XYZ file of C-alpha atoms in Angstrom:
691
model
C 11.769 -21.988 -29.452
C 13.395 -18.598 -28.964
C 12.145 -16.304 -26.180
C 12.484 -12.503 -26.137
C 12.658 -10.618 -22.851
C 12.414 -6.825 -22.531
C 15.074 -5.100 -20.534
C 15.658 -1.431 -19.941
C 19.272 -0.566 -20.745
C 20.382 2.506 -18.597
C 23.609 2.909 -20.682
C 21.718 3.639 -23.882
C 18.359 4.809 -22.629
C 16.640 2.124 -24.809
C 14.275 -0.815 -24.287
C 16.156 -3.820 -25.621
C 14.728 -7.254 -26.520
C 17.188 -9.944 -25.403
C 16.944 -13.313 -27.099
C 16.825 -16.362 -24.774
C 17.081 -19.907 -25.943
C 14.754 -22.868 -25.177
C 16.510 -23.411 -21.806
C 15.416 -19.999 -20.548
C 14.629 -20.309 -16.813
C 10.918 -19.699 -16.360
C 11.192 -20.711 -12.617
C 11.268 -17.192 -11.285
C 8.444 -15.990 -13.451
C 6.247 -18.902 -12.491
C 7.243 -18.714 -8.969
C 6.400 -15.099 -8.792
C 2.924 -15.509 -10.394
C 2.255 -18.485 -8.007
C 3.209 -16.431 -5.076
C 1.205 -13.529 -6.133
C -1.645 -12.222 -3.968
C -4.163 -14.226 -6.141
C -3.244 -17.402 -4.135
C -3.278 -15.361 -0.952
C -6.678 -13.883 -1.653
C -8.612 -15.779 0.943
C -11.868 -14.057 0.048
C -11.475 -14.984 -3.679
C -10.409 -18.623 -2.985
C -13.114 -19.235 -0.327
C -15.981 -18.010 -2.509
C -14.624 -19.868 -5.627
C -14.651 -23.019 -3.545
C -18.164 -22.324 -2.172
C -19.432 -21.597 -5.781
C -17.806 -24.712 -7.125
C -19.199 -26.995 -4.379
C -22.630 -25.571 -4.903
C -22.396 -26.081 -8.679
C -21.245 -29.841 -8.167
C -24.124 -30.419 -5.807
C -26.723 -29.054 -8.309
C -25.421 -31.225 -11.000
C -25.347 -34.317 -8.666
C -28.986 -33.519 -7.517
C -29.930 -33.963 -11.169
C -28.484 -37.425 -11.324
C -25.651 -36.481 -13.690
C -21.932 -36.850 -13.426
C -20.086 -33.574 -12.803
C -17.767 -33.049 -15.639
C -15.720 -29.754 -15.279
C -14.102 -27.636 -17.740
C -11.560 -25.173 -15.982
C -10.282 -22.506 -18.528
C -6.963 -20.892 -17.669
C -6.327 -23.311 -14.812
C -2.871 -21.848 -13.960
C -1.662 -23.881 -10.987
C -4.553 -26.200 -11.217
C -6.083 -24.800 -7.980
C -9.620 -24.512 -9.201
C -9.532 -27.905 -10.719
C -8.524 -29.473 -7.501
C -11.133 -27.637 -5.680
C -13.688 -29.106 -8.155
C -12.462 -32.707 -7.437
C -12.378 -31.977 -3.710
C -15.949 -30.901 -3.941
C -16.965 -34.264 -5.615
C -16.638 -33.580 -9.310
C -16.165 -36.773 -11.307
C -13.562 -35.466 -13.743
C -12.033 -32.001 -14.622
C -10.341 -30.771 -17.786
C -7.890 -27.956 -16.883
C -6.673 -25.802 -19.831
C -3.565 -23.820 -19.709
C -1.989 -22.274 -22.811
C 1.277 -21.265 -21.145
C 3.442 -24.373 -21.377
C 5.794 -23.870 -18.385
C 2.592 -23.229 -16.294
C 0.822 -26.192 -17.688
C 3.801 -28.327 -16.867
C 3.841 -27.052 -13.338
C 0.178 -27.647 -13.006
C 0.825 -31.388 -14.053
C 3.291 -31.620 -11.197
C 0.992 -30.153 -8.737
C -1.989 -32.284 -9.624
C 0.235 -35.558 -9.533
C 1.903 -34.492 -6.230
C -1.536 -34.041 -4.607
C -3.031 -37.232 -5.762
C -5.454 -35.856 -8.399
C -3.837 -37.199 -11.574
C -6.518 -39.736 -12.204
C -9.335 -37.220 -12.103
C -7.711 -34.062 -13.666
C -6.263 -33.796 -17.088
C -4.223 -30.726 -17.979
C -4.427 -29.603 -21.570
C -1.717 -27.303 -22.880
C -3.653 -25.370 -25.445
C -5.581 -22.265 -25.860
C -9.177 -23.086 -25.070
C -10.315 -22.125 -28.614
C -8.098 -24.955 -29.941
C -9.478 -27.625 -27.641
C -11.595 -30.429 -29.348
C -14.255 -32.742 -27.954
C -14.727 -36.333 -29.005
C -13.306 -39.875 -28.905
C -10.020 -38.532 -30.481
C -10.181 -35.023 -29.096
C -8.731 -33.417 -25.993
C -11.997 -33.907 -24.081
C -13.939 -37.085 -24.216
C -17.240 -35.243 -23.584
C -18.797 -31.901 -23.211
C -18.444 -30.454 -19.677
C -21.665 -29.525 -17.706
C -19.816 -27.229 -15.245
C -17.690 -24.393 -16.604
C -15.005 -22.767 -14.169
C -13.014 -19.835 -15.255
C -10.774 -17.092 -13.747
C -10.076 -15.214 -16.903
C -10.730 -11.829 -15.292
C -8.524 -8.801 -14.953
C -9.327 -5.423 -13.417
C -11.399 -4.358 -16.408
C -13.131 -7.931 -16.211
C -12.830 -8.632 -19.987
C -9.259 -7.475 -20.677
C -7.762 -11.066 -20.695
C -9.977 -12.228 -23.518
C -12.815 -13.611 -21.338
C -15.610 -12.952 -23.884
C -13.968 -14.805 -26.909
C -13.122 -17.787 -24.577
C -16.643 -17.913 -23.145
C -18.098 -17.606 -26.644
C -16.057 -20.471 -27.955
C -16.642 -22.649 -24.849
C -20.347 -22.317 -25.102
C -20.341 -23.160 -28.826
C -17.953 -26.181 -28.636
C -16.954 -27.350 -25.108
C -19.890 -27.327 -22.648
C -23.435 -28.553 -22.667
C -26.348 -26.162 -23.114
C -27.630 -24.924 -19.771
C -24.359 -25.800 -17.987
C -23.410 -24.581 -14.494
C -20.925 -21.687 -14.466
C -18.671 -20.491 -11.723
C -18.770 -17.604 -11.490
C -22.468 -17.445 -12.600
C -22.544 -13.720 -13.592
C -20.550 -10.509 -13.376
C -21.898 -6.963 -13.085
C -19.918 -3.727 -13.847
C -20.606 -0.703 -11.809
C -19.793 2.955 -12.331
C -19.706 6.330 -10.529
C -19.325 9.660 -12.103
C -16.856 12.019 -10.407
C -15.002 15.299 -10.594
C -11.269 14.993 -9.601
C -8.619 17.492 -10.148
C -6.116 14.946 -9.136
C -7.196 12.250 -11.437
C -7.862 14.644 -14.277
C -4.234 15.751 -14.106
C -3.257 12.260 -15.153
C -4.997 12.755 -18.459
C -4.740 16.524 -19.536
C -2.009 19.070 -19.198
C -2.910 22.503 -17.708
C -1.246 25.842 -18.861
C 1.831 26.679 -16.715
C 2.146 30.312 -15.578
C 5.589 31.633 -14.544
C 7.091 34.943 -13.747
C 10.233 35.428 -15.773
C 12.274 38.597 -15.887
C 9.304 40.531 -14.354
C 6.928 39.423 -17.065
C 4.072 36.907 -16.706
C 4.593 34.078 -19.257
C 2.396 31.097 -19.909
C 3.439 27.679 -21.341
C 0.443 26.474 -23.403
C -0.190 23.135 -25.209
C -1.403 22.387 -28.763
C -5.227 22.446 -29.251
C -5.347 18.769 -30.179
C -4.007 18.000 -26.635
C -6.955 19.740 -25.150
C -9.628 17.862 -27.269
C -7.759 14.467 -27.207
C -9.703 11.575 -25.670
C -6.568 10.319 -24.182
C -4.992 6.835 -23.876
C -7.335 3.980 -24.933
C -6.094 1.798 -22.086
C -7.765 1.779 -18.679
C -6.077 3.286 -15.711
C -6.054 0.557 -13.026
C -5.240 1.582 -9.618
C -5.811 0.745 -5.829
C -8.731 3.082 -5.590
C -8.933 2.339 -1.863
C -5.716 4.499 -1.487
C -7.305 7.622 -3.092
C -8.769 9.780 -0.186
C -12.342 11.008 -0.627
C -10.989 14.560 -0.494
C -9.426 13.969 -3.927
C -12.700 13.631 -5.733
C -16.287 14.706 -5.703
C -19.059 12.074 -6.449
C -21.520 13.678 -8.956
C -23.692 10.581 -9.132
C -24.730 7.551 -7.156
C -23.178 4.252 -7.970
C -25.028 2.550 -10.805
C -24.922 -0.908 -12.356
C -23.931 -0.532 -16.086
C -24.435 -4.056 -17.445
C -24.163 -7.786 -16.410
C -22.919 -10.800 -18.152
C -24.497 -14.228 -17.495
C -21.635 -16.722 -17.991
C -24.174 -19.876 -17.680
C -25.612 -18.815 -21.139
C -24.026 -18.148 -24.620
C -21.728 -15.175 -24.456
C -20.998 -12.956 -27.394
C -17.595 -11.169 -27.943
C -19.349 -8.710 -30.242
C -19.145 -5.010 -29.448
C -22.110 -3.601 -27.521
C -23.208 -0.604 -25.552
C -25.390 -0.022 -22.520
C -26.883 3.356 -21.485
C -27.897 4.308 -17.962
C -29.739 7.495 -17.229
C -28.206 9.531 -14.317
C -29.487 12.389 -12.289
C -26.382 14.170 -10.882
C -26.411 14.614 -7.163
C -24.200 17.646 -7.195
C -23.262 20.219 -9.911
C -19.665 20.145 -11.171
C -17.467 19.025 -13.922
C -17.813 15.430 -14.913
C -14.224 14.286 -15.710
C -13.785 10.670 -14.615
C -15.785 7.405 -14.389
C -14.725 5.190 -11.513
C -15.677 1.605 -12.259
C -15.325 -1.865 -10.740
C -17.100 -5.209 -10.955
C -18.751 -7.794 -8.808
C -19.207 -11.440 -9.503
C -21.881 -13.860 -8.166
C -20.660 -17.415 -7.734
C -24.096 -18.889 -7.782
C -27.317 -18.182 -9.601
C -29.014 -16.848 -6.415
C -26.318 -14.247 -5.837
C -25.775 -15.461 -2.332
C -22.012 -15.944 -2.758
C -20.471 -12.626 -4.027
C -16.943 -11.271 -4.614
C -16.977 -7.480 -4.826
C -14.279 -5.032 -5.928
C -16.234 -2.161 -4.604
C -14.006 0.605 -2.902
C -14.285 1.439 0.745
C -16.762 4.337 0.360
C -19.256 2.058 -1.333
C -19.278 -0.826 1.156
C -22.402 -0.949 3.187
C -20.732 -2.414 6.188
C -17.313 -1.602 7.600
C -14.854 -4.416 7.656
C -11.876 -4.251 9.899
C -9.783 -6.143 7.390
C -11.437 -5.863 4.042
C -10.072 -8.282 1.338
C -6.844 -6.849 -0.217
C -5.874 -7.877 -3.659
C -3.515 -6.634 -6.412
C -4.517 -9.026 -9.324
C -7.914 -7.138 -9.393
C -8.118 -3.500 -8.644
C -10.452 -0.749 -9.727
C -10.596 1.236 -12.978
C -10.414 4.931 -13.720
C -11.821 5.836 -17.097
C -11.288 9.521 -18.421
C -14.194 11.025 -20.240
C -13.087 12.370 -23.625
C -13.638 15.971 -22.321
C -14.965 17.593 -19.237
C -18.764 17.695 -19.173
C -20.468 20.317 -17.070
C -23.409 18.745 -15.087
C -26.252 20.339 -13.184
C -27.842 18.733 -10.196
C -30.960 16.833 -10.980
C -30.574 17.329 -14.813
C -30.692 13.949 -16.516
C -27.619 12.715 -18.282
C -26.982 9.433 -20.361
C -23.947 7.578 -19.237
C -22.940 4.931 -21.886
C -20.615 1.987 -21.367
C -19.172 0.567 -24.541
C -17.153 -2.570 -24.870
C -15.444 -4.679 -27.560
C -13.922 -8.027 -27.072
C -11.095 -6.776 -24.732
C -11.843 -3.305 -23.366
C -14.448 -0.942 -21.945
C -14.888 2.800 -22.339
C -17.567 5.528 -21.360
C -19.216 8.457 -22.757
C -21.449 11.075 -21.044
C -24.078 13.396 -22.721
C -27.303 14.987 -22.048
C -30.209 12.624 -22.250
C -31.474 12.117 -25.817
C -34.249 10.229 -27.516
C -33.810 6.734 -28.852
C -33.445 7.843 -32.498
C -30.487 10.057 -31.823
C -28.916 7.277 -29.745
C -29.020 4.872 -32.783
C -26.496 7.027 -34.744
C -24.137 7.267 -31.826
C -20.402 6.941 -32.539
C -19.210 3.698 -30.755
C -15.569 3.651 -31.875
C -13.071 3.124 -29.189
C -11.339 6.502 -28.316
C -7.669 6.751 -29.346
C -4.963 9.255 -28.756
C -4.764 11.919 -31.579
C -2.214 14.222 -29.928
C 0.775 11.833 -29.453
C 1.219 12.848 -25.826
C -0.607 10.037 -24.363
C 1.573 7.743 -26.380
C 4.719 9.231 -25.187
C 3.791 9.857 -21.560
C 2.008 7.569 -19.070
C -0.457 8.748 -16.421
C 2.048 9.522 -13.809
C 4.097 11.487 -16.158
C 1.096 13.749 -16.832
C 0.700 14.189 -13.050
C 4.336 14.959 -12.813
C 4.217 17.683 -15.505
C 1.099 19.005 -13.837
C 2.788 19.297 -10.460
C 3.406 22.949 -9.880
C 5.647 22.610 -6.787
C 7.908 20.289 -8.846
C 8.000 22.733 -11.776
C 8.781 25.613 -9.416
C 11.906 23.760 -8.038
C 13.340 23.444 -11.459
C 12.369 26.962 -12.321
C 14.181 28.334 -9.259
C 17.151 26.045 -9.735
C 17.556 27.289 -13.272
C 17.339 31.008 -12.170
C 20.302 30.219 -10.024
C 22.548 28.541 -12.482
C 21.720 30.265 -15.800
C 24.560 32.496 -16.946
C 24.304 35.558 -19.388
C 24.747 34.524 -22.930
C 24.231 30.843 -21.973
C 24.123 28.034 -24.381
C 21.845 25.355 -22.855
C 21.265 21.661 -23.842
C 18.422 19.669 -22.298
C 18.456 15.806 -22.254
C 15.277 14.218 -21.172
C 12.221 12.638 -22.998
C 9.535 15.234 -23.656
C 10.671 17.751 -21.070
C 9.401 21.405 -20.576
C 12.763 22.404 -19.212
C 13.850 23.947 -22.697
C 10.852 26.278 -22.538
C 11.661 27.285 -18.918
C 15.205 28.003 -19.681
C 14.299 30.027 -22.841
C 11.844 32.178 -20.764
C 14.605 32.743 -18.303
C 16.760 34.303 -20.959
C 19.045 31.665 -22.385
C 20.652 32.850 -25.535
C 20.471 29.475 -27.364
C 18.538 26.269 -26.373
C 19.109 22.925 -27.682
C 17.141 19.791 -26.737
C 18.005 16.214 -27.505
C 15.043 14.087 -28.420
C 16.148 10.545 -29.575
C 12.665 9.185 -30.356
C 10.668 10.199 -33.378
C 7.532 10.429 -31.170
C 9.064 12.763 -28.662
C 10.633 14.936 -31.460
C 7.302 15.226 -33.105
C 5.378 16.108 -29.889
C 7.916 18.557 -28.632
C 7.916 20.332 -32.028
C 4.246 20.795 -31.608
C 4.451 22.177 -28.049
C 7.277 24.624 -29.196
C 5.169 25.721 -32.135
C 2.220 26.337 -29.860
C 4.493 28.638 -27.665
C 6.012 30.312 -30.883
C 9.342 28.897 -29.976
C 9.971 26.667 -33.103
C 12.628 28.767 -34.304
C 14.177 29.454 -30.880
C 14.621 25.995 -29.617
C 16.614 23.502 -31.793
C 15.703 19.875 -31.632
C 18.658 17.574 -32.020
C 17.854 14.057 -33.419
C 21.040 12.021 -32.913
C 22.243 9.873 -30.120
C 24.552 11.921 -27.941
C 27.776 10.113 -28.953
C 27.039 11.048 -32.636
C 26.680 14.815 -32.041
C 29.248 17.070 -33.731
C 30.292 20.676 -33.185
C 28.243 21.715 -36.083
C 25.156 20.344 -34.426
C 25.831 23.007 -31.751
C 26.708 25.841 -34.225
C 30.307 25.443 -33.294
C 29.488 26.577 -29.813
C 30.192 24.949 -26.357
C 27.553 24.044 -23.991
C 27.573 26.168 -20.857
C 24.526 24.676 -19.191
C 23.509 21.050 -19.411
C 20.158 20.277 -17.904
C 17.856 17.266 -17.459
C 15.024 16.310 -15.131
C 16.087 13.450 -15.711
C 13.236 11.429 -17.203
C 13.394 8.882 -19.899
C 10.212 6.936 -20.877
C 12.090 3.530 -21.012
C 13.120 3.634 -17.383
C 11.554 1.034 -15.135
C 13.694 1.335 -11.851
C 14.729 4.576 -10.240
C 18.434 4.419 -11.262
C 17.577 3.762 -14.988
C 17.222 7.550 -15.394
C 21.017 7.654 -14.813
C 21.192 7.365 -18.611
C 21.595 11.164 -18.362
C 25.015 10.480 -16.699
C 26.067 8.333 -19.800
C 24.771 10.965 -22.193
C 26.639 13.682 -20.257
C 29.876 11.548 -20.507
C 29.477 11.101 -24.281
C 29.189 14.941 -24.683
C 32.388 15.699 -22.749
C 34.076 17.419 -25.762
C 31.034 19.651 -26.390
C 31.017 20.955 -22.856
C 32.528 24.324 -21.859
C 35.353 24.116 -19.268
C 33.150 25.898 -16.802
C 29.941 24.053 -17.747
C 27.276 23.911 -15.162
C 25.194 20.601 -14.937
C 21.811 20.443 -13.532
C 21.128 18.339 -11.632
C 24.529 18.514 -9.976
C 24.370 15.103 -8.549
C 21.992 12.341 -7.447
C 21.782 10.123 -4.424
C 20.474 6.604 -3.931
C 18.531 6.324 -0.615
C 17.331 3.132 1.257
C 14.930 2.334 4.080
C 13.459 -0.800 5.441
C 9.738 -0.956 5.724
C 6.749 -2.993 6.889
C 4.066 -3.240 4.316
C 0.367 -3.289 5.192
C -0.515 -5.610 2.380
C 2.060 -5.624 -0.539
C 4.120 -8.359 1.462
C 1.410 -10.806 0.389
C 2.656 -10.974 -3.159
C 5.884 -12.770 -1.988
C 4.504 -14.642 1.023
C 3.531 -18.270 1.492
C 0.103 -19.037 0.186
C -2.955 -18.230 2.219
C -5.904 -20.356 3.307
C -9.133 -21.359 1.779
C -12.124 -22.896 3.422
C -12.043 -26.680 3.069
C -8.869 -26.737 0.997
C -5.234 -26.802 2.122
C -3.234 -24.164 0.231
C 0.118 -25.244 1.592
C 0.498 -27.677 -1.317
C 1.242 -24.453 -3.414
C 4.228 -23.795 -1.121
C 5.419 -27.316 -1.509
C 5.002 -27.083 -5.372
C 7.087 -23.784 -5.337
C 9.846 -24.975 -3.200
C 10.071 -28.601 -4.480
C 8.469 -29.208 -7.796
C 9.861 -26.032 -9.185
C 13.250 -25.963 -7.456
C 12.370 -22.322 -6.389
C 15.194 -19.818 -6.348
C 14.642 -16.514 -4.488
C 14.780 -13.389 -6.501
C 17.604 -11.177 -5.832
C 16.405 -8.224 -7.739
C 14.409 -5.104 -6.837
C 10.949 -4.562 -8.425
C 9.217 -1.296 -9.405
C 6.126 -0.487 -7.377
C 4.086 2.710 -6.927
C 4.321 2.860 -3.197
C 1.505 5.616 -2.885
C -0.872 2.694 -3.579
C 0.579 0.362 -0.982
C 0.668 1.695 2.561
C 3.882 0.964 4.567
C 5.692 2.030 7.668
C 9.357 2.651 8.041
C 11.307 0.240 10.285
C 14.612 2.029 9.976
C 15.878 5.613 9.354
C 16.301 6.674 5.603
C 19.874 6.081 4.521
C 22.042 7.455 1.705
C 23.942 4.573 0.088
C 25.432 5.860 -3.125
C 26.179 9.355 -4.602
C 26.526 10.026 -8.403
C 28.455 13.262 -9.226
C 27.088 14.569 -12.545
C 29.879 17.217 -12.716
C 32.115 14.415 -13.495
C 32.138 11.757 -16.270
C 30.992 8.135 -15.249
C 33.839 6.406 -13.231
C 35.453 3.373 -14.791
C 35.067 1.314 -11.598
C 31.920 0.281 -9.744
C 30.581 2.404 -6.860
C 29.976 0.305 -3.810
C 28.694 0.671 -0.282
C 28.246 -1.830 2.503
C 26.991 -1.307 5.959
C 24.273 -2.232 8.557
C 20.846 -0.830 8.989
C 19.504 -0.789 12.504
C 15.821 -1.914 12.660
C 15.055 0.469 15.485
C 11.191 0.237 15.340
C 9.448 -2.737 16.753
C 7.783 -4.114 13.636
C 8.174 -6.554 10.859
C 10.447 -5.606 8.136
C 9.298 -7.073 4.875
C 11.928 -5.496 2.636
C 13.962 -2.511 1.576
C 12.790 0.389 -0.596
C 15.174 2.362 -2.716
C 14.761 5.602 -4.582
C 16.678 8.410 -6.087
C 17.023 12.170 -5.124
C 18.290 14.609 -7.696
C 20.175 17.718 -6.348
C 19.495 20.478 -8.840
C 21.226 23.289 -7.081
C 22.220 24.354 -3.618
C 19.300 23.656 -1.183
C 17.023 22.463 -4.113
C 16.452 18.795 -4.553
C 13.749 16.602 -6.195
C 12.819 13.140 -4.687
C 11.508 10.217 -6.555
C 10.582 8.424 -3.370
C 9.950 9.296 0.255
C 8.001 12.527 0.883
C 7.185 12.079 4.530
C 8.302 9.353 6.900
C 5.709 7.404 8.784
C 4.562 8.130 12.325
C 2.452 6.323 14.961
C -0.672 7.171 13.294
C 0.230 7.596 9.522
C 1.911 5.569 6.760
C 4.886 6.784 4.698
C 4.010 9.190 2.126
C 5.617 8.631 -1.350
C 5.750 10.753 -4.523
C 2.807 9.615 -6.718
C 4.652 10.303 -10.003
C 7.326 7.608 -9.835
C 7.591 3.861 -9.004
C 10.035 3.063 -6.235
C 12.319 -0.100 -6.099
C 11.211 -2.711 -3.592
C 13.473 -5.527 -2.533
C 11.564 -8.196 -0.662
C 13.529 -10.041 2.041
C 13.438 -13.859 1.897
C 11.448 -13.762 5.196
C 10.124 -10.968 7.341
C 12.580 -9.756 9.932
C 10.819 -9.627 13.386
C 13.281 -8.276 16.108
C 11.036 -9.332 18.941
C 10.275 -12.866 17.493
C 11.751 -15.827 19.453
C 12.539 -17.226 16.011
C 14.346 -14.305 14.590
C 16.606 -12.377 17.010
C 18.040 -10.065 14.276
C 17.603 -6.381 14.992
C 19.575 -5.130 11.965
C 20.065 -5.808 8.293
C 23.517 -5.909 6.447
C 23.400 -4.556 3.079
C 25.697 -4.412 0.053
C 24.759 -1.953 -2.808
C 26.882 -1.363 -5.970
C 26.523 0.581 -9.191
C 28.056 -1.103 -12.311
C 29.214 1.547 -14.792
C 29.364 -1.166 -17.561
C 25.714 -2.038 -17.309
C 24.155 0.896 -15.550
C 22.479 -1.496 -13.012
C 22.369 -1.266 -9.348
C 22.986 -4.635 -7.642
C 22.076 -5.266 -4.025
C 22.018 -7.931 -1.344
C 20.453 -7.817 2.083
C 20.946 -10.317 4.978
C 19.803 -10.293 8.646
C 22.639 -9.215 10.974
C 22.681 -11.106 14.251
């Protein structure tokens, strides 16, 4: 069996698929998934156990044996809960072979082998009978097939098949039902993640406007849901236009259909405004009476204040963008319709109509027609809509642009070529290496009547020839830099590699913008994100420490020594050290032949736990003008750190939290070693407590 793993290559700017053989080490992936906050979600685990225990009791009260089917068993946790609750036998289905093998070890290790059978198949391939995978149909159906959108992991097809082939009619189901809720809002911030607004600039004393093609304005946007930690969006960033309403429910104890469907709810807006976004989340009832609930409702919806509300990252909340802004009037009835197919949900809002007109309603899932949503993700839309950021580039370009300048821009789908043209560059080239970005930028240039004034180059930088530049030398080389394949902050250093490949095309006095970049580092204490790498949590009536034993012993767990990308504006943290510059990259020069390295000691000067280190890049465009991809404002006694919302930062989790005042850990500093490898474009790092 061959395995292909995607890796961003900063030296080429491409996403490459590396082939691994059958001996590929899955331990890290499994360990990370097992250590994820799903197993630390005490609220989830406790309520699943309560629901399972109640379902087993109901079956036993009827005088039946409790035969459980656990679809998507993962580590086997819910199956072991079922046996602990008194189930007679449990079939745990897990399609991912390495995880299924792990579940077998966990079950055996904890003495459940005689009552739990792990089946390594997709549930739709499982058979029942004397020679089948299951000896008999189950009368209790347990699943955890849900994602943030509820049905995005294929829950509906799995349930449909299970009710037809694997469980008894009238079976118990845990969870018993799910309900999807929605709230209509106006939000300038969230809408900026979906549509581009015209950009007004003052160039050479003339007001100029950068506009976008008409199809971008009417495009319904990306078909995928925007899932975020909605609890981190302050209420000042949106205006509720409706009450929270239940859109539809699914009863998992009865036959479920994967067929497309729609559900319409009449709304009376509570405020006038522009309906732009539908905020949505779900709630599951673990029992038929609805007395055991697990809710994803955000903080402003909760009826009672909880000092420590459940935090989870495996389930978040949904932001759905309406195809277009819809003006609403307070009190005027509107129809909000939720559609779903077998894997996704979407919404439409319109004035209330009669039943006949609804029957002809278009139910097709919206798809991007303008190409922009295929090239740019939501943070990128927000970045391009950030006027303060655009102004920094505009001011920096004014400082460095020379008369009769020949400019080359290197970024994916950047507006810098338009800015530099409006500032008076004699000739502007832009390098767009993907067919999608070339096509989109051509449309944008045409919308601004610049299709004959900005030349799009379609070759890799190392293949460009003097004729591509009309036998002229580049006097101004610019970049944001932004590349759509970048995952970690330093992956955008592809610009440096492209600049090096273009050396012979650059004028002797070429100006490069940005002039340089720096890599910054700071240790932090996370409010919640640390849970995704921490020992397993607790669950009422069940000892979760077996999961830690499994990770460390059964899987021969090896700690990750790599940084991970996380959008830290969604994950509150406080700094436990001062920000530190660890590496500097000089774009005026070609890439060095030898690695750049830096070692030192970070003093943990603030009395708190240090869960890890955060790394980010800052780009120095021109004297006194810089752009940060990370820290915007350090934390203080009352507030958490503020991070740019347009980029993901790199997070390196320490093997264990550093507590300066703990009797166990006396370390008050962290030794670090950070290096940039020019051969691979990667930044390697290591951190150790310094005692």
